């Protein structure tokens, strides 16, 4: 038996002995984080639901949550990062969504106020990945009770590009970076 065959024989022997029922070691697998807790987020925006947000089943339609996610991200970019959606100069980079996702955990319905929590989960040279938790605020006898677990957790990734050439920027402008820094986790 040559050296290669000997190594293969050892690997085969290891696989057959380590997979026998007496040698199997079961370990608990950790659940991946869901980022549902309110303290997972750094910035919050209240959003009033509308009658038209409800679907035929009496809860907020899944697609509407993407509106909420888009609202909190762009409101933050306008308020803290210098985004000007009405800027006609075409000199500042614009963010294009290249990926989006959402996980749905609990229904919510109109009338209620949702709070969209925001953090930056990844910051690249030309891209930003946002994580958003959508929390429902309940009104109980005039008191607003905050839910500490998100109904929905989602987000998206922006790639910032030159508005004319639509090519990714070499690096994010200083104003955008400075505005995003407080949200990085």
Short mmCIF file of C-alpha atoms in Angstrom, two decimals:
data_model
loop_
_atom_site.label_atom_id
_atom_site.label_comp_id
_atom_site.label_asym_id
_atom_site.label_seq_id
_atom_site.Cartn_x
_atom_site.Cartn_y
_atom_site.Cartn_z
CA UNK A 1 0.00 0.00 0.00
CA UNK A 2 1.45 3.38 -0.98
CA UNK A 3 1.33 6.55 1.16
CA UNK A 4 -1.79 7.95 -0.53
CA UNK A 5 -3.71 4.72 -0.08
CA UNK A 6 -2.62 4.53 3.56
CA UNK A 7 -3.93 8.07 4.23
CA UNK A 8 -7.23 7.25 2.52
CA UNK A 9 -7.52 4.08 4.57
CA UNK A 10 -6.99 6.06 7.80
CA UNK A 11 -9.62 8.63 6.79
CA UNK A 12 -12.10 5.89 5.90
CA UNK A 13 -11.45 4.11 9.21
CA UNK A 14 -11.92 7.39 11.10
CA UNK A 15 -15.21 8.08 9.35
CA UNK A 16 -16.63 4.63 10.06
CA UNK A 17 -15.60 4.60 13.72
CA UNK A 18 -16.54 8.21 14.49
CA UNK A 19 -19.98 7.88 12.97
CA UNK A 20 -20.93 4.75 14.88
CA UNK A 21 -23.81 5.41 17.32
CA UNK A 22 -21.60 5.01 20.39
CA UNK A 23 -19.15 7.68 19.22
CA UNK A 24 -21.63 10.35 18.16
CA UNK A 25 -21.45 13.41 20.36
CA UNK A 26 -24.53 15.57 20.16
CA UNK A 27 -24.02 19.24 20.72
CA UNK A 28 -26.65 21.88 21.06
CA UNK A 29 -26.65 24.14 18.05
CA UNK A 30 -27.02 27.79 18.88
CA UNK A 31 -29.90 29.54 17.21
CA UNK A 32 -28.85 32.40 14.97
CA UNK A 33 -29.68 35.83 16.39
CA UNK A 34 -32.98 37.32 15.26
CA UNK A 35 -32.27 40.94 16.27
CA UNK A 36 -35.83 41.27 17.55
CA UNK A 37 -35.04 43.12 20.77
CA UNK A 38 -35.55 46.87 21.01
CA UNK A 39 -32.06 47.36 22.48
CA UNK A 40 -30.54 45.92 19.26
CA UNK A 41 -31.30 49.29 17.59
CA UNK A 42 -29.90 52.79 17.98
CA UNK A 43 -32.30 55.11 16.11
CA UNK A 44 -36.11 55.04 16.11
CA UNK A 45 -38.73 56.64 13.91
CA UNK A 46 -42.45 56.46 14.75
CA UNK A 47 -44.65 55.64 11.75
CA UNK A 48 -48.43 55.96 11.87
CA UNK A 49 -50.15 53.07 10.13
CA UNK A 50 -52.91 53.82 7.61
CA UNK A 51 -56.18 52.08 6.88
CA UNK A 52 -54.79 51.10 3.47
CA UNK A 53 -51.84 49.31 5.12
CA UNK A 54 -54.16 46.50 6.24
CA UNK A 55 -54.78 43.62 3.90
CA UNK A 56 -57.91 41.49 3.51
CA UNK A 57 -56.98 39.53 6.64
CA UNK A 58 -56.99 42.63 8.85
CA UNK A 59 -53.26 42.96 9.39
CA UNK A 60 -50.55 45.04 7.79
CA UNK A 61 -49.65 43.61 4.40
CA UNK A 62 -46.13 42.18 4.21
CA UNK A 63 -45.13 44.51 1.37
CA UNK A 64 -46.00 47.58 3.47
CA UNK A 65 -43.20 46.75 5.90
CA UNK A 66 -40.74 47.42 3.07
CA UNK A 67 -42.22 50.95 2.89
CA UNK A 68 -41.53 51.37 6.61
CA UNK A 69 -37.96 50.09 6.19
CA UNK A 70 -37.36 52.45 3.27
CA UNK A 71 -38.89 55.34 5.24
CA UNK A 72 -36.64 55.03 8.29
CA UNK A 73 -33.46 54.60 6.23
CA UNK A 74 -34.11 57.53 3.92
CA UNK A 75 -35.40 59.79 6.70
CA UNK A 76 -32.14 59.14 8.56
CA UNK A 77 -30.00 59.73 5.45
CA UNK A 78 -31.79 63.04 4.77
CA UNK A 79 -31.63 64.22 8.37
CA UNK A 80 -28.07 63.14 9.30
CA UNK A 81 -26.11 62.26 6.14
CA UNK A 82 -26.83 65.10 3.71
CA UNK A 83 -29.05 63.15 1.32
CA UNK A 84 -31.08 65.61 -0.78
CA UNK A 85 -33.57 63.75 -2.99
CA UNK A 86 -34.42 67.01 -4.81
CA UNK A 87 -30.79 67.86 -5.66
CA UNK A 88 -30.60 68.38 -9.42
CA UNK A 89 -26.83 68.98 -9.54
CA UNK A 90 -26.09 65.25 -9.86
CA UNK A 91 -22.81 65.73 -7.99
CA UNK A 92 -23.56 63.69 -4.88
CA UNK A 93 -23.67 59.88 -4.91
CA UNK A 94 -27.02 58.14 -4.76
CA UNK A 95 -27.84 54.86 -3.01
CA UNK A 96 -29.22 52.01 -5.09
CA UNK A 97 -30.76 49.01 -3.35
CA UNK A 98 -28.99 45.79 -4.36
CA UNK A 99 -30.46 43.46 -1.73
CA UNK A 100 -33.45 43.45 0.60
CA UNK A 101 -35.00 40.97 2.99
CA UNK A 102 -37.45 40.70 5.86
CA UNK A 103 -38.43 38.12 8.46
CA UNK A 104 -41.98 38.28 9.80
CA UNK A 105 -42.62 37.29 13.40
CA UNK A 106 -45.92 38.83 14.57
CA UNK A 107 -48.83 40.58 12.89
CA UNK A 108 -49.78 44.21 13.49
CA UNK A 109 -52.80 46.17 12.27
CA UNK A 110 -54.22 49.61 11.76
CA UNK A 111 -54.74 51.71 13.82
CA UNK A 112 -51.38 51.64 15.53
CA UNK A 113 -48.08 53.44 15.57
CA UNK A 114 -45.09 51.41 14.51
CA UNK A 115 -41.55 52.29 15.49
CA UNK A 116 -38.82 51.50 13.03
CA UNK A 117 -35.48 50.86 14.76
CA UNK A 118 -32.34 51.30 12.67
CA UNK A 119 -28.69 50.21 12.83
CA UNK A 120 -25.87 49.74 10.34
CA UNK A 121 -24.79 46.10 10.30
CA UNK A 122 -22.07 46.49 7.65
CA UNK A 123 -20.23 49.46 6.20
CA UNK A 124 -18.11 48.98 3.09
CA UNK A 125 -16.21 51.37 0.82
CA UNK A 126 -19.27 52.11 -1.30
CA UNK A 127 -22.01 50.11 0.39
CA UNK A 128 -24.08 50.22 3.55
CA UNK A 129 -26.20 47.40 4.97
CA UNK A 130 -29.04 48.54 7.21
CA UNK A 131 -30.93 46.39 9.72
CA UNK A 132 -34.40 47.55 10.70
CA UNK A 133 -36.68 46.26 13.44
CA UNK A 134 -40.36 47.19 13.23
CA UNK A 135 -42.00 47.45 16.66
CA UNK A 136 -45.69 48.00 17.33
CA UNK A 137 -46.75 50.50 19.99
CA UNK A 138 -50.04 49.59 21.63
CA UNK A 139 -52.38 52.11 23.17
CA UNK A 140 -53.91 50.90 26.43
CA UNK A 141 -56.23 53.29 28.29
CA UNK A 142 -54.33 56.26 26.90
CA UNK A 143 -50.92 54.77 27.78
CA UNK A 144 -48.52 53.87 25.01
CA UNK A 145 -46.93 50.51 25.74
CA UNK A 146 -43.89 49.63 23.69
CA UNK A 147 -43.42 46.11 22.46
CA UNK A 148 -39.86 45.01 23.14
CA UNK A 149 -39.84 42.38 20.38
CA UNK A 150 -39.97 43.39 16.73
CA UNK A 151 -42.89 42.22 14.61
CA UNK A 152 -40.61 42.31 11.58
CA UNK A 153 -36.84 42.42 11.15
CA UNK A 154 -35.55 43.38 7.74
CA UNK A 155 -33.32 45.72 5.88
CA UNK A 156 -31.45 46.31 2.70
CA UNK A 157 -28.07 47.14 1.21
CA UNK A 158 -27.36 50.38 -0.62
CA UNK A 159 -24.49 50.66 -3.03
CA UNK A 160 -23.66 54.32 -3.47
CA UNK A 161 -22.97 55.22 -7.09
CA UNK A 162 -22.14 58.22 -9.20
CA UNK A 163 -25.56 59.57 -10.29
CA UNK A 164 -24.51 59.94 -13.95
CA UNK A 165 -22.21 56.96 -14.63
CA UNK A 166 -24.01 54.63 -12.15
CA UNK A 167 -20.64 53.17 -11.11
CA UNK A 168 -19.90 52.54 -7.40
CA UNK A 169 -18.04 55.37 -5.69
CA UNK A 170 -14.44 54.75 -4.64
CA UNK A 171 -15.37 55.68 -1.07
CA UNK A 172 -18.36 57.10 0.74
CA UNK A 173 -18.28 60.89 1.18
CA UNK A 174 -17.18 62.21 4.58
CA UNK A 175 -20.64 63.67 5.31
CA UNK A 176 -22.33 60.30 4.80
CA UNK A 177 -19.69 58.43 6.83
CA UNK A 178 -19.95 60.90 9.71
CA UNK A 179 -23.74 60.53 9.77
CA UNK A 180 -23.62 56.72 9.68
CA UNK A 181 -20.97 56.26 12.40
CA UNK A 182 -23.41 56.49 15.38
CA UNK A 183 -25.47 53.59 13.98
CA UNK A 184 -22.72 51.05 13.38
CA UNK A 185 -22.99 47.86 15.46
#
